[in-house]
Amino acid sequence: MSSFVISNKYPCFADELSKMGHNVIFSDTVKAFPQPEQAHADMQILTINNTVFVLQECEKLKTLPYKENLIICKNKAGKKYPENILLNFLFFNDKLYGKVSAIDPTLYKYCVKNDIEIVNINQGYARCSTLILNNRTAVTADISIKNALEKDGAEVLLISSGDIKLEGYDYGFIGGASGKISDNTVVFFGNAEMHPYYSSIKELCSKNKIEIKILCKNMPLTDVGGIVKIL
């Protein structure tokens, strides 16, 4: 059984994960963030190898019994971009991608100390914007992410923006509406089959021997802030 951190805003998705045998831990509510992002797990916590980074505002997440090393962010989260993306970085194939000017100093220091290359991209919501299928394959609607990952030899499916619900915004991101729950299984939060690029995503998953599970199919594909595996 694995443990995942997820927003408590949509109990249906958490219930489905629980029924699959996983332990569900609800994220904190970060009042400093814009309201639609306040419970997004992918804004609050980041795991790299054996280390977990957590925002200092996340009182509950800071007290969880991690097997990994825990590092609390030095900077306080802010409401205005880019002060809200301290940990919104994509760890992919042993490199960290994101908006370097916004990175929390503790995360930056860790990467330098551990020889992890940091690749600067224009997209500040790097992790929200990307579904990682494995260490060589990803899905995104952001061209800067696609170009950066492909430069390092990855296969990246570029999908259209939109068609993902995120209350308070025009649309959400594919990374926030999905997540890997095992090496060969990805879940989507809501009816991914209605997305115009679903057939392409399904084909790419099939090519990489990854099974798709759609949670709460009666709901629209929804950006819930993704899921973060901690155990």
PDB file of C-alpha atoms in Angstrom:
ATOM      1  CA  MET A   1       0.000   0.000   0.000  1.00  0.00           C
ATOM      2  CA  SER A   2       1.262   3.477  -0.917  1.00  0.00           C
ATOM      3  CA  SER A   3       0.535   6.803   0.772  1.00  0.00           C
ATOM      4  CA  PHE A   4      -0.481   9.820  -1.288  1.00  0.00           C
ATOM      5  CA  VAL A   5      -1.071  13.467  -0.428  1.00  0.00           C
ATOM      6  CA  ILE A   6      -4.078  14.954  -2.228  1.00  0.00           C
ATOM      7  CA  SER A   7      -6.480  17.882  -1.912  1.00  0.00           C
ATOM      8  CA  ASN A   8      -9.564  17.350   0.252  1.00  0.00           C
ATOM      9  CA  LYS A   9     -11.716  19.502  -2.008  1.00  0.00           C
ATOM     10  CA  TYR A  10     -13.030  16.546  -4.023  1.00  0.00           C
ATOM     11  CA  PRO A  11     -13.710  13.611  -1.639  1.00  0.00           C
ATOM     12  CA  CYS A  12     -14.758  11.406  -4.559  1.00  0.00           C
ATOM     13  CA  PHE A  13     -11.198  11.122  -5.826  1.00  0.00           C
ATOM     14  CA  ALA A  14      -9.783  10.395  -2.387  1.00  0.00           C
ATOM     15  CA  ASP A  15     -12.447   7.728  -1.825  1.00  0.00           C
ATOM     16  CA  GLU A  16     -11.561   6.024  -5.107  1.00  0.00           C
ATOM     17  CA  LEU A  17      -7.875   5.948  -4.197  1.00  0.00           C
ATOM     18  CA  SER A  18      -8.757   4.476  -0.809  1.00  0.00           C
ATOM     19  CA  LYS A  19     -10.866   1.771  -2.452  1.00  0.00           C
ATOM     20  CA  MET A  20      -7.821   0.868  -4.532  1.00  0.00           C
ATOM     21  CA  GLY A  21      -5.978   0.122  -1.287  1.00  0.00           C
ATOM     22  CA  HIS A  22      -3.947   3.309  -0.920  1.00  0.00           C
ATOM     23  CA  ASN A  23      -3.529   5.474   2.155  1.00  0.00           C
ATOM     24  CA  VAL A  24      -4.833   9.002   1.512  1.00  0.00           C
ATOM     25  CA  ILE A  25      -3.451  12.011   3.364  1.00  0.00           C
ATOM     26  CA  PHE A  26      -5.166  15.337   2.832  1.00  0.00           C
ATOM     27  CA  SER A  27      -2.996  18.333   2.051  1.00  0.00           C
ATOM     28  CA  ASP A  28      -2.877  21.484   4.136  1.00  0.00           C
ATOM     29  CA  THR A  29      -4.799  24.656   3.314  1.00  0.00           C
ATOM     30  CA  VAL A  30      -2.297  27.391   2.522  1.00  0.00           C
ATOM     31  CA  LYS A  31      -4.150  30.657   3.048  1.00  0.00           C
ATOM     32  CA  ALA A  32      -1.341  32.622   1.422  1.00  0.00           C
ATOM     33  CA  PHE A  33      -2.150  31.053  -1.944  1.00  0.00           C
ATOM     34  CA  PRO A  34      -4.911  32.176  -4.317  1.00  0.00           C
ATOM     35  CA  GLN A  35      -8.086  30.343  -3.268  1.00  0.00           C
ATOM     36  CA  PRO A  36      -8.165  27.777  -6.117  1.00  0.00           C
ATOM     37  CA  GLU A  37      -4.598  26.661  -5.262  1.00  0.00           C
ATOM     38  CA  GLN A  38      -4.836  26.586  -1.475  1.00  0.00           C
ATOM     39  CA  ALA A  39      -5.156  22.792  -1.146  1.00  0.00           C
ATOM     40  CA  HIS A  40      -3.039  21.744  -4.138  1.00  0.00           C
ATOM     41  CA  ALA A  41      -0.551  19.096  -3.068  1.00  0.00           C
ATOM     42  CA  ASP A  42       1.829  19.816  -5.949  1.00  0.00           C
ATOM     43  CA  MET A  43       2.216  23.376  -4.624  1.00  0.00           C
ATOM     44  CA  GLN A  44       2.994  22.271  -1.063  1.00  0.00           C
ATOM     45  CA  ILE A  45       5.329  19.287  -1.195  1.00  0.00           C
ATOM     46  CA  LEU A  46       8.067  17.964  -3.475  1.00  0.00           C
ATOM     47  CA  THR A  47       9.977  14.701  -3.303  1.00  0.00           C
ATOM     48  CA  ILE A  48      13.409  14.224  -4.836  1.00  0.00           C
ATOM     49  CA  ASN A  49      15.050  10.851  -4.374  1.00  0.00           C
ATOM     50  CA  ASN A  50      15.132  10.343  -0.585  1.00  0.00           C
ATOM     51  CA  THR A  51      14.286  13.910   0.395  1.00  0.00           C
ATOM     52  CA  VAL A  52      10.932  15.627   0.972  1.00  0.00           C
ATOM     53  CA  PHE A  53      10.544  19.416   0.732  1.00  0.00           C
ATOM     54  CA  VAL A  54       7.542  21.019   2.449  1.00  0.00           C
ATOM     55  CA  LEU A  55       6.361  24.628   2.650  1.00  0.00           C
ATOM     56  CA  GLN A  56       6.772  26.117   6.103  1.00  0.00           C
ATOM     57  CA  GLU A  57       3.049  27.002   6.096  1.00  0.00           C
ATOM     58  CA  CYS A  58       2.036  23.316   5.922  1.00  0.00           C
ATOM     59  CA  GLU A  59       1.720  22.491   9.612  1.00  0.00           C
ATOM     60  CA  LYS A  60       0.249  19.033   9.041  1.00  0.00           C
ATOM     61  CA  LEU A  61       2.580  17.930   6.267  1.00  0.00           C
ATOM     62  CA  LYS A  62       5.600  18.948   8.346  1.00  0.00           C
ATOM     63  CA  THR A  63       4.641  16.425  11.038  1.00  0.00           C
ATOM     64  CA  LEU A  64       4.095  13.321   8.894  1.00  0.00           C
ATOM     65  CA  PRO A  65       6.298  10.266   9.571  1.00  0.00           C
ATOM     66  CA  TYR A  66       8.387  10.368   6.404  1.00  0.00           C
ATOM     67  CA  LYS A  67      10.948   7.662   5.798  1.00  0.00           C
ATOM     68  CA  GLU A  68      12.836  10.209   3.735  1.00  0.00           C
ATOM     69  CA  ASN A  69      14.735  13.259   4.928  1.00  0.00           C
ATOM     70  CA  LEU A  70      12.487  16.268   5.543  1.00  0.00           C
ATOM     71  CA  ILE A  71      13.507  19.810   4.597  1.00  0.00           C
ATOM     72  CA  ILE A  72      11.304  22.818   5.394  1.00  0.00           C
ATOM     73  CA  CYS A  73      11.361  25.703   2.934  1.00  0.00           C
ATOM     74  CA  LYS A  74      13.235  28.823   3.991  1.00  0.00           C
ATOM     75  CA  ASN A  75      11.007  31.341   2.207  1.00  0.00           C
ATOM     76  CA  LYS A  76       7.386  32.032   3.017  1.00  0.00           C
ATOM     77  CA  ALA A  77       4.816  31.381   0.317  1.00  0.00           C
ATOM     78  CA  GLY A  78       3.110  34.393  -1.218  1.00  0.00           C
ATOM     79  CA  LYS A  79      -0.158  34.999  -3.016  1.00  0.00           C
ATOM     80  CA  LYS A  80       1.288  36.702  -6.056  1.00  0.00           C
ATOM     81  CA  TYR A  81       3.140  34.800  -8.767  1.00  0.00           C
ATOM     82  CA  PRO A  82       5.969  33.788  -8.568  1.00  0.00           C
ATOM     83  CA  GLU A  83       5.934  33.799  -4.754  1.00  0.00           C
ATOM     84  CA  ASN A  84       3.486  30.853  -4.857  1.00  0.00           C
ATOM     85  CA  ILE A  85       5.714  28.468  -6.852  1.00  0.00           C
ATOM     86  CA  LEU A  86       8.587  27.857  -4.425  1.00  0.00           C
ATOM     87  CA  LEU A  87       8.262  24.076  -4.911  1.00  0.00           C
ATOM     88  CA  ASN A  88       6.485  23.885  -8.247  1.00  0.00           C
ATOM     89  CA  PHE A  89       9.380  22.192  -9.979  1.00  0.00           C
ATOM     90  CA  LEU A  90       9.491  19.082 -12.121  1.00  0.00           C
ATOM     91  CA  PHE A  91      12.005  16.394 -11.155  1.00  0.00           C
ATOM     92  CA  PHE A  92      12.428  14.368 -14.306  1.00  0.00           C
ATOM     93  CA  ASN A  93      15.198  11.960 -15.257  1.00  0.00           C
ATOM     94  CA  ASP A  94      17.510  13.251 -12.489  1.00  0.00           C
ATOM     95  CA  LYS A  95      17.138  16.903 -13.469  1.00  0.00           C
ATOM     96  CA  LEU A  96      14.988  19.677 -11.992  1.00  0.00           C
ATOM     97  CA  TYR A  97      12.956  21.851 -14.365  1.00  0.00           C
ATOM     98  CA  GLY A  98      11.249  25.115 -13.486  1.00  0.00           C
ATOM     99  CA  LYS A  99      11.515  28.860 -13.068  1.00  0.00           C
ATOM    100  CA  VAL A 100      14.873  29.177 -11.322  1.00  0.00           C
ATOM    101  CA  SER A 101      14.291  32.758 -10.137  1.00  0.00           C
ATOM    102  CA  ALA A 102      11.390  31.516  -7.992  1.00  0.00           C
ATOM    103  CA  ILE A 103      13.006  28.434  -6.408  1.00  0.00           C
ATOM    104  CA  ASP A 104      13.169  28.151  -2.636  1.00  0.00           C
ATOM    105  CA  PRO A 105      16.782  28.502  -1.399  1.00  0.00           C
ATOM    106  CA  THR A 106      16.666  25.150   0.408  1.00  0.00           C
ATOM    107  CA  LEU A 107      15.734  23.342  -2.802  1.00  0.00           C
ATOM    108  CA  TYR A 108      18.373  25.189  -4.795  1.00  0.00           C
ATOM    109  CA  LYS A 109      21.065  24.425  -2.193  1.00  0.00           C
ATOM    110  CA  TYR A 110      20.080  20.738  -2.152  1.00  0.00           C
ATOM    111  CA  CYS A 111      20.394  20.468  -5.933  1.00  0.00           C
ATOM    112  CA  VAL A 112      23.805  22.140  -5.972  1.00  0.00           C
ATOM    113  CA  LYS A 113      25.072  19.918  -3.147  1.00  0.00           C
ATOM    114  CA  ASN A 114      23.807  16.753  -4.841  1.00  0.00           C
ATOM    115  CA  ASP A 115      24.904  17.658  -8.390  1.00  0.00           C
ATOM    116  CA  ILE A 116      21.338  17.858  -9.692  1.00  0.00           C
ATOM    117  CA  GLU A 117      21.197  20.049 -12.779  1.00  0.00           C
ATOM    118  CA  ILE A 118      18.523  22.765 -12.641  1.00  0.00           C
ATOM    119  CA  VAL A 119      17.059  23.592 -16.061  1.00  0.00           C
ATOM    120  CA  ASN A 120      15.390  26.992 -16.290  1.00  0.00           C
ATOM    121  CA  ILE A 121      12.123  27.206 -18.251  1.00  0.00           C
ATOM    122  CA  ASN A 122       9.549  29.961 -18.670  1.00  0.00           C
ATOM    123  CA  GLN A 123       6.661  27.963 -17.192  1.00  0.00           C
ATOM    124  CA  GLY A 124       6.460  28.630 -13.455  1.00  0.00           C
ATOM    125  CA  TYR A 125       3.910  25.884 -12.900  1.00  0.00           C
ATOM    126  CA  ALA A 126       6.245  23.217 -14.248  1.00  0.00           C
ATOM    127  CA  ARG A 127       4.999  20.319 -12.152  1.00  0.00           C
ATOM    128  CA  CYS A 128       1.319  21.233 -12.484  1.00  0.00           C
ATOM    129  CA  SER A 129       1.764  21.353 -16.247  1.00  0.00           C
ATOM    130  CA  THR A 130       3.299  17.914 -16.742  1.00  0.00           C
ATOM    131  CA  LEU A 131       2.201  14.306 -16.517  1.00  0.00           C
ATOM    132  CA  ILE A 132       5.272  12.082 -16.153  1.00  0.00           C
ATOM    133  CA  LEU A 133       4.734   8.577 -17.488  1.00  0.00           C
ATOM    134  CA  ASN A 134       8.277   7.331 -16.877  1.00  0.00           C
ATOM    135  CA  ASN A 135      11.828   8.679 -16.861  1.00  0.00           C
ATOM    136  CA  ARG A 136      11.776   9.195 -20.620  1.00  0.00           C
ATOM    137  CA  THR A 137       8.143  10.056 -21.450  1.00  0.00           C
ATOM    138  CA  ALA A 138       5.808  12.920 -20.517  1.00  0.00           C
ATOM    139  CA  VAL A 139       2.659  14.810 -21.507  1.00  0.00           C
ATOM    140  CA  THR A 140       2.237  18.599 -21.369  1.00  0.00           C
ATOM    141  CA  ALA A 141       0.461  21.522 -23.002  1.00  0.00           C
ATOM    142  CA  ASP A 142       3.454  23.815 -22.473  1.00  0.00           C
ATOM    143  CA  ILE A 143       5.875  24.269 -25.351  1.00  0.00           C
ATOM    144  CA  SER A 144       8.780  25.399 -23.138  1.00  0.00           C
ATOM    145  CA  ILE A 145       8.521  22.190 -21.099  1.00  0.00           C
ATOM    146  CA  LYS A 146       8.274  20.099 -24.256  1.00  0.00           C
ATOM    147  CA  ASN A 147      11.357  21.719 -25.764  1.00  0.00           C
ATOM    148  CA  ALA A 148      13.406  21.384 -22.571  1.00  0.00           C
ATOM    149  CA  LEU A 149      12.556  17.719 -22.018  1.00  0.00           C
ATOM    150  CA  GLU A 150      13.048  16.788 -25.669  1.00  0.00           C
ATOM    151  CA  LYS A 151      16.435  18.499 -25.618  1.00  0.00           C
ATOM    152  CA  ASP A 152      17.413  15.937 -22.994  1.00  0.00           C
ATOM    153  CA  GLY A 153      16.148  13.040 -25.086  1.00  0.00           C
ATOM    154  CA  ALA A 154      12.623  12.564 -23.760  1.00  0.00           C
ATOM    155  CA  GLU A 155       9.532  11.746 -25.779  1.00  0.00           C
ATOM    156  CA  VAL A 156       6.913  14.406 -25.064  1.00  0.00           C
ATOM    157  CA  LEU A 157       3.304  14.524 -26.217  1.00  0.00           C
ATOM    158  CA  LEU A 158       2.166  18.137 -26.656  1.00  0.00           C
ATOM    159  CA  ILE A 159      -1.562  18.496 -26.008  1.00  0.00           C
ATOM    160  CA  SER A 160      -3.879  21.486 -26.292  1.00  0.00           C
ATOM    161  CA  SER A 161      -4.458  23.895 -23.428  1.00  0.00           C
ATOM    162  CA  GLY A 162      -7.907  23.869 -21.848  1.00  0.00           C
ATOM    163  CA  ASP A 163     -10.541  21.156 -21.399  1.00  0.00           C
ATOM    164  CA  ILE A 164      -9.451  20.646 -17.763  1.00  0.00           C
ATOM    165  CA  LYS A 165     -11.542  22.142 -14.975  1.00  0.00           C
ATOM    166  CA  LEU A 166      -9.970  24.363 -12.305  1.00  0.00           C
ATOM    167  CA  GLU A 167     -12.454  26.487 -10.391  1.00  0.00           C
ATOM    168  CA  GLY A 168     -11.498  30.145 -10.379  1.00  0.00           C
ATOM    169  CA  TYR A 169      -9.437  29.900 -13.571  1.00  0.00           C
ATOM    170  CA  ASP A 170     -10.202  29.441 -17.251  1.00  0.00           C
ATOM    171  CA  TYR A 171      -8.671  25.958 -17.180  1.00  0.00           C
ATOM    172  CA  GLY A 172      -6.314  23.686 -15.271  1.00  0.00           C
ATOM    173  CA  PHE A 173      -3.236  21.629 -16.124  1.00  0.00           C
ATOM    174  CA  ILE A 174      -2.754  17.984 -17.074  1.00  0.00           C
ATOM    175  CA  GLY A 175      -0.270  17.317 -14.256  1.00  0.00           C
ATOM    176  CA  GLY A 176      -2.758  18.527 -11.666  1.00  0.00           C
ATOM    177  CA  ALA A 177      -5.493  16.368 -13.168  1.00  0.00           C
ATOM    178  CA  SER A 178      -3.540  13.112 -13.073  1.00  0.00           C
ATOM    179  CA  GLY A 179      -0.734  11.197 -11.405  1.00  0.00           C
ATOM    180  CA  LYS A 180       1.269   7.977 -11.307  1.00  0.00           C
ATOM    181  CA  ILE A 181       0.221   5.595  -8.533  1.00  0.00           C
ATOM    182  CA  SER A 182       2.655   2.858  -9.560  1.00  0.00           C
ATOM    183  CA  ASP A 183       5.298   2.235 -12.198  1.00  0.00           C
ATOM    184  CA  ASN A 184       2.665   0.972 -14.626  1.00  0.00           C
ATOM    185  CA  THR A 185      -0.524   2.814 -13.606  1.00  0.00           C
ATOM    186  CA  VAL A 186      -1.670   6.398 -14.054  1.00  0.00           C
ATOM    187  CA  VAL A 187      -4.920   7.846 -12.697  1.00  0.00           C
ATOM    188  CA  PHE A 188      -6.988  10.707 -14.062  1.00  0.00           C
ATOM    189  CA  PHE A 189      -9.262  12.792 -11.868  1.00  0.00           C
ATOM    190  CA  GLY A 190     -12.504  12.898 -13.819  1.00  0.00           C
ATOM    191  CA  ASN A 191     -13.518  11.811 -17.280  1.00  0.00           C
ATOM    192  CA  ALA A 192     -10.287  12.046 -19.259  1.00  0.00           C
ATOM    193  CA  GLU A 193     -12.005  10.378 -22.207  1.00  0.00           C
ATOM    194  CA  MET A 194     -13.671  13.722 -22.975  1.00  0.00           C
ATOM    195  CA  HIS A 195     -10.312  15.438 -23.472  1.00  0.00           C
ATOM    196  CA  PRO A 196      -9.582  16.028 -27.183  1.00  0.00           C
ATOM    197  CA  TYR A 197      -6.144  14.424 -26.863  1.00  0.00           C
ATOM    198  CA  TYR A 198      -7.255  11.398 -24.852  1.00  0.00           C
ATOM    199  CA  SER A 199      -6.723   8.960 -27.715  1.00  0.00           C
ATOM    200  CA  SER A 200      -3.139  10.213 -28.135  1.00  0.00           C
ATOM    201  CA  ILE A 201      -2.503   9.994 -24.387  1.00  0.00           C
ATOM    202  CA  LYS A 202      -3.973   6.486 -24.318  1.00  0.00           C
ATOM    203  CA  GLU A 203      -1.799   5.428 -27.248  1.00  0.00           C
ATOM    204  CA  LEU A 204       1.325   6.779 -25.547  1.00  0.00           C
ATOM    205  CA  CYS A 205       0.454   4.992 -22.300  1.00  0.00           C
ATOM    206  CA  SER A 206      -0.163   1.747 -24.169  1.00  0.00           C
ATOM    207  CA  LYS A 207       3.175   2.101 -25.953  1.00  0.00           C
ATOM    208  CA  ASN A 208       4.880   2.361 -22.551  1.00  0.00           C
ATOM    209  CA  LYS A 209       2.792  -0.447 -21.000  1.00  0.00           C
ATOM    210  CA  ILE A 210       1.040   1.936 -18.614  1.00  0.00           C
ATOM    211  CA  GLU A 211      -2.546   1.270 -17.538  1.00  0.00           C
ATOM    212  CA  ILE A 212      -5.028   4.146 -17.286  1.00  0.00           C
ATOM    213  CA  LYS A 213      -7.562   4.342 -14.477  1.00  0.00           C
ATOM    214  CA  ILE A 214     -10.218   7.044 -14.558  1.00  0.00           C
ATOM    215  CA  LEU A 215     -11.550   8.074 -11.149  1.00  0.00           C
ATOM    216  CA  CYS A 216     -15.106   9.399 -10.801  1.00  0.00           C
ATOM    217  CA  LYS A 217     -15.960   9.205 -14.478  1.00  0.00           C
ATOM    218  CA  ASN A 218     -19.179  11.163 -13.923  1.00  0.00           C
ATOM    219  CA  MET A 219     -17.107  14.289 -13.194  1.00  0.00           C
ATOM    220  CA  PRO A 220     -15.192  16.470 -15.670  1.00  0.00           C
ATOM    221  CA  LEU A 221     -11.432  16.093 -15.882  1.00  0.00           C
ATOM    222  CA  THR A 222     -10.342  18.266 -12.947  1.00  0.00           C
ATOM    223  CA  ASP A 223      -7.086  19.833 -11.797  1.00  0.00           C
ATOM    224  CA  VAL A 224      -6.999  18.906  -8.095  1.00  0.00           C
ATOM    225  CA  GLY A 225      -3.329  19.733  -7.619  1.00  0.00           C
ATOM    226  CA  GLY A 226      -2.172  16.244  -8.486  1.00  0.00           C
ATOM    227  CA  ILE A 227      -1.019  13.644  -5.986  1.00  0.00           C
ATOM    228  CA  VAL A 228       2.322  13.277  -4.227  1.00  0.00           C
ATOM    229  CA  LYS A 229       3.537   9.840  -3.189  1.00  0.00           C
ATOM    230  CA  ILE A 230       5.359   9.973   0.142  1.00  0.00           C
ATOM    231  CA  LEU A 231       5.531   6.296   1.212  1.00  0.00           C
TER     232      LEU A 231
END
